[in-house]
Amino acid sequence: NFTNCTAVIPLIFQTNVLTELRKWKLSLIEHHKLQMRQEKEKHTAHVRQLSNEMENLKELLRTYEISIGRKDEVITNLTQALERQKERTELMRKFTLWRIQHVKAKQEEYANRIADKQFRTALMKKVWAAWRALSEEKWKEKVAKACQLRAEDVCVQLTNDYEAKIAELTATLEQTKSEILRLHSEREQYEDTMKKAFMRGVCALNLEAMTMFQGK
């Protein structure tokens, strides 16, 4: 009996060891499966998070594209408005120069007419003086006085007409100069207004972009 017991004890010990090894193996397998499941869940959650971040980034990109498109449209409109204003200012400058040249030409023409009248008046005086020398003595004084009075009247009338026309042309020239100064002032004010509007538009777009950045 002792011999049989001695033979059975190692067998039982071996069986227990194998049983423990199987349990340990199964425990390791379950632990590994649990770790794999947890890692899989973590991976799935991480992939979901990355997908959400990608969608958010796509939405942000679309927002940026819309904002950039609006900014380009505003810049294009302002550029076109500035070009139109520049064309109008150039046309006004040319028209003003034409008016000044036209007034100068009229002044020159009037001055030439006055000079011709004065020349004809002087010539008439000489003719009357020659005629008086050939006239009879008794008519000499009467004709001389009449011619002198007529010539003086003509000279006075011509002088008055000339001075009035000079005053009128001077007033027209001053008015034209004032108009030119006003046009230059309006152009500078308009350019300053357009620059300020352009800067306000750019600042508003930048603030909108910054607000979207901070919100995201």
mmCIF file of C-alpha atoms in Angstrom:
data_model
loop_
_atom_site.group_PDB
_atom_site.id
_atom_site.type_symbol
_atom_site.label_atom_id
_atom_site.label_comp_id
_atom_site.label_asym_id
_atom_site.label_seq_id
_atom_site.Cartn_x
_atom_site.Cartn_y
_atom_site.Cartn_z
ATOM 1 C CA ASN A 1 0.000 0.000 0.000
ATOM 2 C CA PHE A 2 2.823 2.401 0.785
ATOM 3 C CA THR A 3 4.332 1.690 -2.626
ATOM 4 C CA ASN A 4 1.047 2.420 -4.334
ATOM 5 C CA CYS A 5 0.655 5.680 -2.436
ATOM 6 C CA THR A 6 4.184 6.680 -3.366
ATOM 7 C CA ALA A 7 3.364 6.140 -7.048
ATOM 8 C CA VAL A 8 0.030 8.000 -6.871
ATOM 9 C CA ILE A 9 1.380 11.190 -5.189
ATOM 10 C CA PRO A 10 3.598 12.335 -8.113
ATOM 11 C CA LEU A 11 0.721 11.674 -10.500
ATOM 12 C CA ILE A 12 -1.648 13.837 -8.464
ATOM 13 C CA PHE A 13 0.979 16.585 -8.173
ATOM 14 C CA GLN A 14 1.537 16.521 -11.910
ATOM 15 C CA THR A 15 -2.191 16.666 -12.552
ATOM 16 C CA ASN A 16 -2.541 19.685 -10.227
ATOM 17 C CA VAL A 17 0.359 21.431 -11.888
ATOM 18 C CA LEU A 18 -1.115 20.883 -15.335
ATOM 19 C CA THR A 19 -4.478 22.121 -14.095
ATOM 20 C CA GLU A 20 -2.902 25.283 -12.698
ATOM 21 C CA LEU A 21 -0.976 25.781 -15.909
ATOM 22 C CA ARG A 22 -4.173 25.502 -17.933
ATOM 23 C CA LYS A 23 -5.924 27.957 -15.632
ATOM 24 C CA TRP A 24 -3.008 30.344 -15.871
ATOM 25 C CA LYS A 25 -3.002 29.978 -19.647
ATOM 26 C CA LEU A 26 -6.738 30.629 -19.850
ATOM 27 C CA SER A 27 -6.350 33.579 -17.503
ATOM 28 C CA LEU A 28 -3.586 34.997 -19.703
ATOM 29 C CA ILE A 29 -5.715 34.473 -22.812
ATOM 30 C CA GLU A 30 -8.711 36.235 -21.207
ATOM 31 C CA HIS A 31 -6.508 39.068 -20.000
ATOM 32 C CA HIS A 32 -5.025 39.408 -23.489
ATOM 33 C CA LYS A 33 -8.507 39.409 -25.045
ATOM 34 C CA LEU A 34 -9.611 42.071 -22.574
ATOM 35 C CA GLN A 35 -6.565 44.182 -23.384
ATOM 36 C CA MET A 36 -7.181 43.720 -27.118
ATOM 37 C CA ARG A 37 -10.828 44.707 -26.702
ATOM 38 C CA GLN A 38 -9.857 47.774 -24.679
ATOM 39 C CA GLU A 39 -7.212 48.775 -27.245
ATOM 40 C CA LYS A 40 -9.729 48.242 -30.022
ATOM 41 C CA GLU A 41 -12.247 50.462 -28.229
ATOM 42 C CA LYS A 42 -9.568 53.105 -27.655
ATOM 43 C CA HIS A 43 -8.575 52.907 -31.301
ATOM 44 C CA THR A 44 -12.220 53.222 -32.408
ATOM 45 C CA ALA A 45 -12.718 56.233 -30.119
ATOM 46 C CA HIS A 46 -9.500 57.828 -31.383
ATOM 47 C CA VAL A 47 -10.540 57.246 -35.011
ATOM 48 C CA ARG A 48 -13.961 58.771 -34.251
ATOM 49 C CA GLN A 49 -12.298 61.790 -32.620
ATOM 50 C CA LEU A 50 -9.985 62.250 -35.601
ATOM 51 C CA SER A 51 -12.954 61.981 -37.953
ATOM 52 C CA ASN A 52 -14.830 64.657 -35.995
ATOM 53 C CA GLU A 53 -11.766 66.896 -36.009
ATOM 54 C CA MET A 54 -11.420 66.351 -39.752
ATOM 55 C CA GLU A 55 -15.060 67.350 -40.320
ATOM 56 C CA ASN A 56 -14.560 70.442 -38.161
ATOM 57 C CA LEU A 57 -11.452 71.336 -40.136
ATOM 58 C CA LYS A 58 -13.343 70.861 -43.406
ATOM 59 C CA GLU A 59 -16.111 73.146 -42.167
ATOM 60 C CA LEU A 60 -13.539 75.708 -41.053
ATOM 61 C CA LEU A 61 -11.861 75.473 -44.462
ATOM 62 C CA ARG A 62 -15.186 76.093 -46.206
ATOM 63 C CA THR A 63 -15.780 79.090 -43.942
ATOM 64 C CA TYR A 64 -12.324 80.457 -44.786
ATOM 65 C CA GLU A 65 -12.924 79.968 -48.493
ATOM 66 C CA ILE A 66 -16.234 81.876 -48.276
ATOM 67 C CA SER A 67 -14.578 84.658 -46.255
ATOM 68 C CA ILE A 68 -11.679 84.926 -48.711
ATOM 69 C CA GLY A 69 -14.134 84.996 -51.614
ATOM 70 C CA ARG A 70 -16.053 87.848 -49.976
ATOM 71 C CA LYS A 71 -12.844 89.742 -49.282
ATOM 72 C CA ASP A 72 -11.728 89.346 -52.914
ATOM 73 C CA GLU A 73 -15.149 90.561 -54.080
ATOM 74 C CA VAL A 74 -14.969 93.628 -51.812
ATOM 75 C CA ILE A 75 -11.422 94.411 -53.010
ATOM 76 C CA THR A 76 -12.531 94.035 -56.645
ATOM 77 C CA ASN A 77 -15.510 96.355 -56.134
ATOM 78 C CA LEU A 78 -13.372 98.975 -54.392
ATOM 79 C CA THR A 79 -10.735 98.759 -57.120
ATOM 80 C CA GLN A 80 -13.365 99.231 -59.824
ATOM 81 C CA ALA A 81 -14.871 102.186 -57.940
ATOM 82 C CA LEU A 82 -11.441 103.791 -57.612
ATOM 83 C CA GLU A 83 -10.799 103.297 -61.326
ATOM 84 C CA ARG A 84 -14.144 104.872 -62.209
ATOM 85 C CA GLN A 85 -13.469 107.812 -59.903
ATOM 86 C CA LYS A 86 -10.009 108.192 -61.430
ATOM 87 C CA GLU A 87 -11.543 108.283 -64.924
ATOM 88 C CA ARG A 88 -14.128 110.880 -63.821
ATOM 89 C CA THR A 89 -11.415 113.000 -62.201
ATOM 90 C CA GLU A 90 -9.304 112.825 -65.362
ATOM 91 C CA LEU A 91 -12.298 113.874 -67.477
ATOM 92 C CA MET A 92 -13.010 116.792 -65.141
ATOM 93 C CA ARG A 93 -9.354 117.846 -65.305
ATOM 94 C CA LYS A 94 -9.386 117.791 -69.100
ATOM 95 C CA PHE A 95 -12.691 119.678 -69.203
ATOM 96 C CA THR A 96 -11.368 122.313 -66.788
ATOM 97 C CA LEU A 97 -8.204 122.777 -68.842
ATOM 98 C CA TRP A 98 -10.319 123.119 -71.964
ATOM 99 C CA ARG A 99 -12.467 125.775 -70.261
ATOM 100 C CA ILE A 100 -9.386 127.718 -69.160
ATOM 101 C CA GLN A 101 -7.933 127.584 -72.665
ATOM 102 C CA HIS A 102 -11.296 128.620 -74.097
ATOM 103 C CA VAL A 103 -11.508 131.636 -71.761
ATOM 104 C CA LYS A 104 -7.924 132.625 -72.582
ATOM 105 C CA ALA A 105 -8.690 132.374 -76.299
ATOM 106 C CA LYS A 106 -11.768 134.564 -75.867
ATOM 107 C CA GLN A 107 -9.725 137.112 -73.903
ATOM 108 C CA GLU A 108 -7.079 137.149 -76.599
ATOM 109 C CA GLU A 109 -9.651 137.524 -79.338
ATOM 110 C CA TYR A 110 -11.363 140.397 -77.522
ATOM 111 C CA ALA A 111 -8.030 142.131 -76.874
ATOM 112 C CA ASN A 112 -7.222 141.864 -80.591
ATOM 113 C CA ARG A 113 -10.585 143.379 -81.494
ATOM 114 C CA ILE A 114 -10.019 146.267 -79.078
ATOM 115 C CA ALA A 115 -6.566 146.842 -80.550
ATOM 116 C CA ASP A 116 -8.022 146.894 -84.069
ATOM 117 C CA LYS A 117 -10.678 149.381 -82.996
ATOM 118 C CA GLN A 118 -8.072 151.612 -81.398
ATOM 119 C CA PHE A 119 -5.922 151.384 -84.511
ATOM 120 C CA ARG A 120 -8.878 152.311 -86.695
ATOM 121 C CA THR A 121 -9.721 155.159 -84.335
ATOM 122 C CA ALA A 122 -6.180 156.497 -84.510
ATOM 123 C CA LEU A 123 -6.267 156.148 -88.290
ATOM 124 C CA MET A 124 -9.539 158.020 -88.401
ATOM 125 C CA LYS A 125 -7.983 160.777 -86.315
ATOM 126 C CA LYS A 126 -5.126 161.083 -88.768
ATOM 127 C CA VAL A 127 -7.558 161.152 -91.699
ATOM 128 C CA TRP A 128 -9.636 163.798 -90.023
ATOM 129 C CA ALA A 129 -6.489 165.820 -89.273
ATOM 130 C CA ALA A 130 -5.438 165.620 -92.946
ATOM 131 C CA TRP A 131 -8.902 166.526 -94.078
ATOM 132 C CA ARG A 132 -9.022 169.434 -91.682
ATOM 133 C CA ALA A 133 -5.766 170.796 -93.120
ATOM 134 C CA LEU A 134 -7.323 170.829 -96.574
ATOM 135 C CA SER A 135 -10.652 172.279 -95.480
ATOM 136 C CA GLU A 136 -11.505 175.876 -95.568
ATOM 137 C CA GLU A 137 -10.395 178.087 -92.738
ATOM 138 C CA LYS A 138 -13.876 178.860 -91.527
ATOM 139 C CA TRP A 139 -14.803 175.208 -91.248
ATOM 140 C CA LYS A 140 -11.513 174.217 -89.742
ATOM 141 C CA GLU A 141 -12.318 174.942 -86.125
ATOM 142 C CA LYS A 142 -15.876 173.598 -86.293
ATOM 143 C CA VAL A 143 -14.873 170.365 -87.989
ATOM 144 C CA ALA A 144 -11.906 169.910 -85.667
ATOM 145 C CA LYS A 145 -14.098 170.271 -82.597
ATOM 146 C CA ALA A 146 -16.698 167.896 -83.985
ATOM 147 C CA CYS A 147 -14.083 165.301 -84.886
ATOM 148 C CA GLN A 148 -12.389 165.678 -81.537
ATOM 149 C CA LEU A 149 -15.646 165.234 -79.664
ATOM 150 C CA ARG A 150 -16.574 162.235 -81.799
ATOM 151 C CA ALA A 151 -13.173 160.667 -81.358
ATOM 152 C CA GLU A 152 -13.256 161.280 -77.626
ATOM 153 C CA ASP A 153 -16.711 159.738 -77.405
ATOM 154 C CA VAL A 154 -15.561 156.725 -79.381
ATOM 155 C CA CYS A 155 -12.453 156.371 -77.228
ATOM 156 C CA VAL A 156 -14.444 156.706 -74.029
ATOM 157 C CA GLN A 157 -17.000 154.182 -75.244
ATOM 158 C CA LEU A 158 -14.299 151.763 -76.364
ATOM 159 C CA THR A 159 -12.435 152.214 -73.080
ATOM 160 C CA ASN A 160 -15.584 151.577 -71.066
ATOM 161 C CA ASP A 161 -16.461 148.517 -73.154
ATOM 162 C CA TYR A 162 -12.915 147.196 -72.849
ATOM 163 C CA GLU A 163 -12.803 147.673 -69.057
ATOM 164 C CA ALA A 164 -16.218 146.047 -68.601
ATOM 165 C CA LYS A 165 -15.221 143.078 -70.735
ATOM 166 C CA ILE A 166 -11.890 142.767 -68.881
ATOM 167 C CA ALA A 167 -13.752 142.779 -65.554
ATOM 168 C CA GLU A 168 -16.189 140.142 -66.846
ATOM 169 C CA LEU A 169 -13.385 137.908 -68.121
ATOM 170 C CA THR A 170 -11.433 138.379 -64.875
ATOM 171 C CA ALA A 171 -14.484 137.311 -62.850
ATOM 172 C CA THR A 172 -14.975 134.295 -65.149
ATOM 173 C CA LEU A 173 -11.312 133.343 -64.719
ATOM 174 C CA GLU A 174 -11.539 133.635 -60.922
ATOM 175 C CA GLN A 175 -14.704 131.545 -60.937
ATOM 176 C CA THR A 176 -12.972 128.907 -63.078
ATOM 177 C CA LYS A 177 -10.001 128.840 -60.694
ATOM 178 C CA SER A 178 -12.356 128.426 -57.718
ATOM 179 C CA GLU A 179 -14.114 125.580 -59.556
ATOM 180 C CA ILE A 180 -10.749 123.888 -60.200
ATOM 181 C CA LEU A 181 -9.788 124.188 -56.522
ATOM 182 C CA ARG A 182 -13.178 122.808 -55.504
ATOM 183 C CA LEU A 183 -12.826 119.858 -57.884
ATOM 184 C CA HIS A 184 -9.345 119.082 -56.538
ATOM 185 C CA SER A 185 -10.671 119.266 -52.960
ATOM 186 C CA GLU A 186 -13.598 116.974 -53.808
ATOM 187 C CA ARG A 187 -11.258 114.511 -55.477
ATOM 188 C CA GLU A 188 -8.966 114.419 -52.431
ATOM 189 C CA GLN A 189 -11.943 114.011 -50.089
ATOM 190 C CA TYR A 190 -13.347 111.233 -52.262
ATOM 191 C CA GLU A 191 -9.998 109.410 -52.411
ATOM 192 C CA ASP A 192 -9.622 109.756 -48.622
ATOM 193 C CA THR A 193 -13.182 108.430 -48.145
ATOM 194 C CA MET A 194 -12.515 105.468 -50.447
ATOM 195 C CA LYS A 195 -9.274 104.652 -48.617
ATOM 196 C CA LYS A 196 -11.058 104.776 -45.253
ATOM 197 C CA ALA A 197 -13.902 102.611 -46.601
ATOM 198 C CA PHE A 198 -11.393 100.155 -48.013
ATOM 199 C CA MET A 199 -9.522 99.970 -44.680
ATOM 200 C CA ARG A 200 -12.800 99.556 -42.764
ATOM 201 C CA GLY A 201 -13.790 96.714 -45.091
ATOM 202 C CA VAL A 202 -10.403 95.011 -44.661
ATOM 203 C CA CYS A 203 -10.516 95.473 -40.850
ATOM 204 C CA ALA A 204 -14.053 94.080 -40.721
ATOM 205 C CA LEU A 205 -12.997 91.014 -42.704
ATOM 206 C CA ASN A 206 -9.950 90.505 -40.475
ATOM 207 C CA LEU A 207 -12.095 90.819 -37.330
ATOM 208 C CA GLU A 208 -14.578 88.342 -38.745
ATOM 209 C CA ALA A 209 -11.744 85.903 -39.522
ATOM 210 C CA MET A 210 -10.269 86.338 -36.044
ATOM 211 C CA THR A 211 -13.710 85.761 -34.473
ATOM 212 C CA MET A 212 -14.090 82.531 -36.425
ATOM 213 C CA PHE A 213 -10.579 81.423 -35.420
ATOM 214 C CA GLN A 214 -11.301 82.088 -31.743
ATOM 215 C CA GLY A 215 -14.705 80.402 -31.957
ATOM 216 C CA LYS A 216 -13.201 77.276 -33.518
#
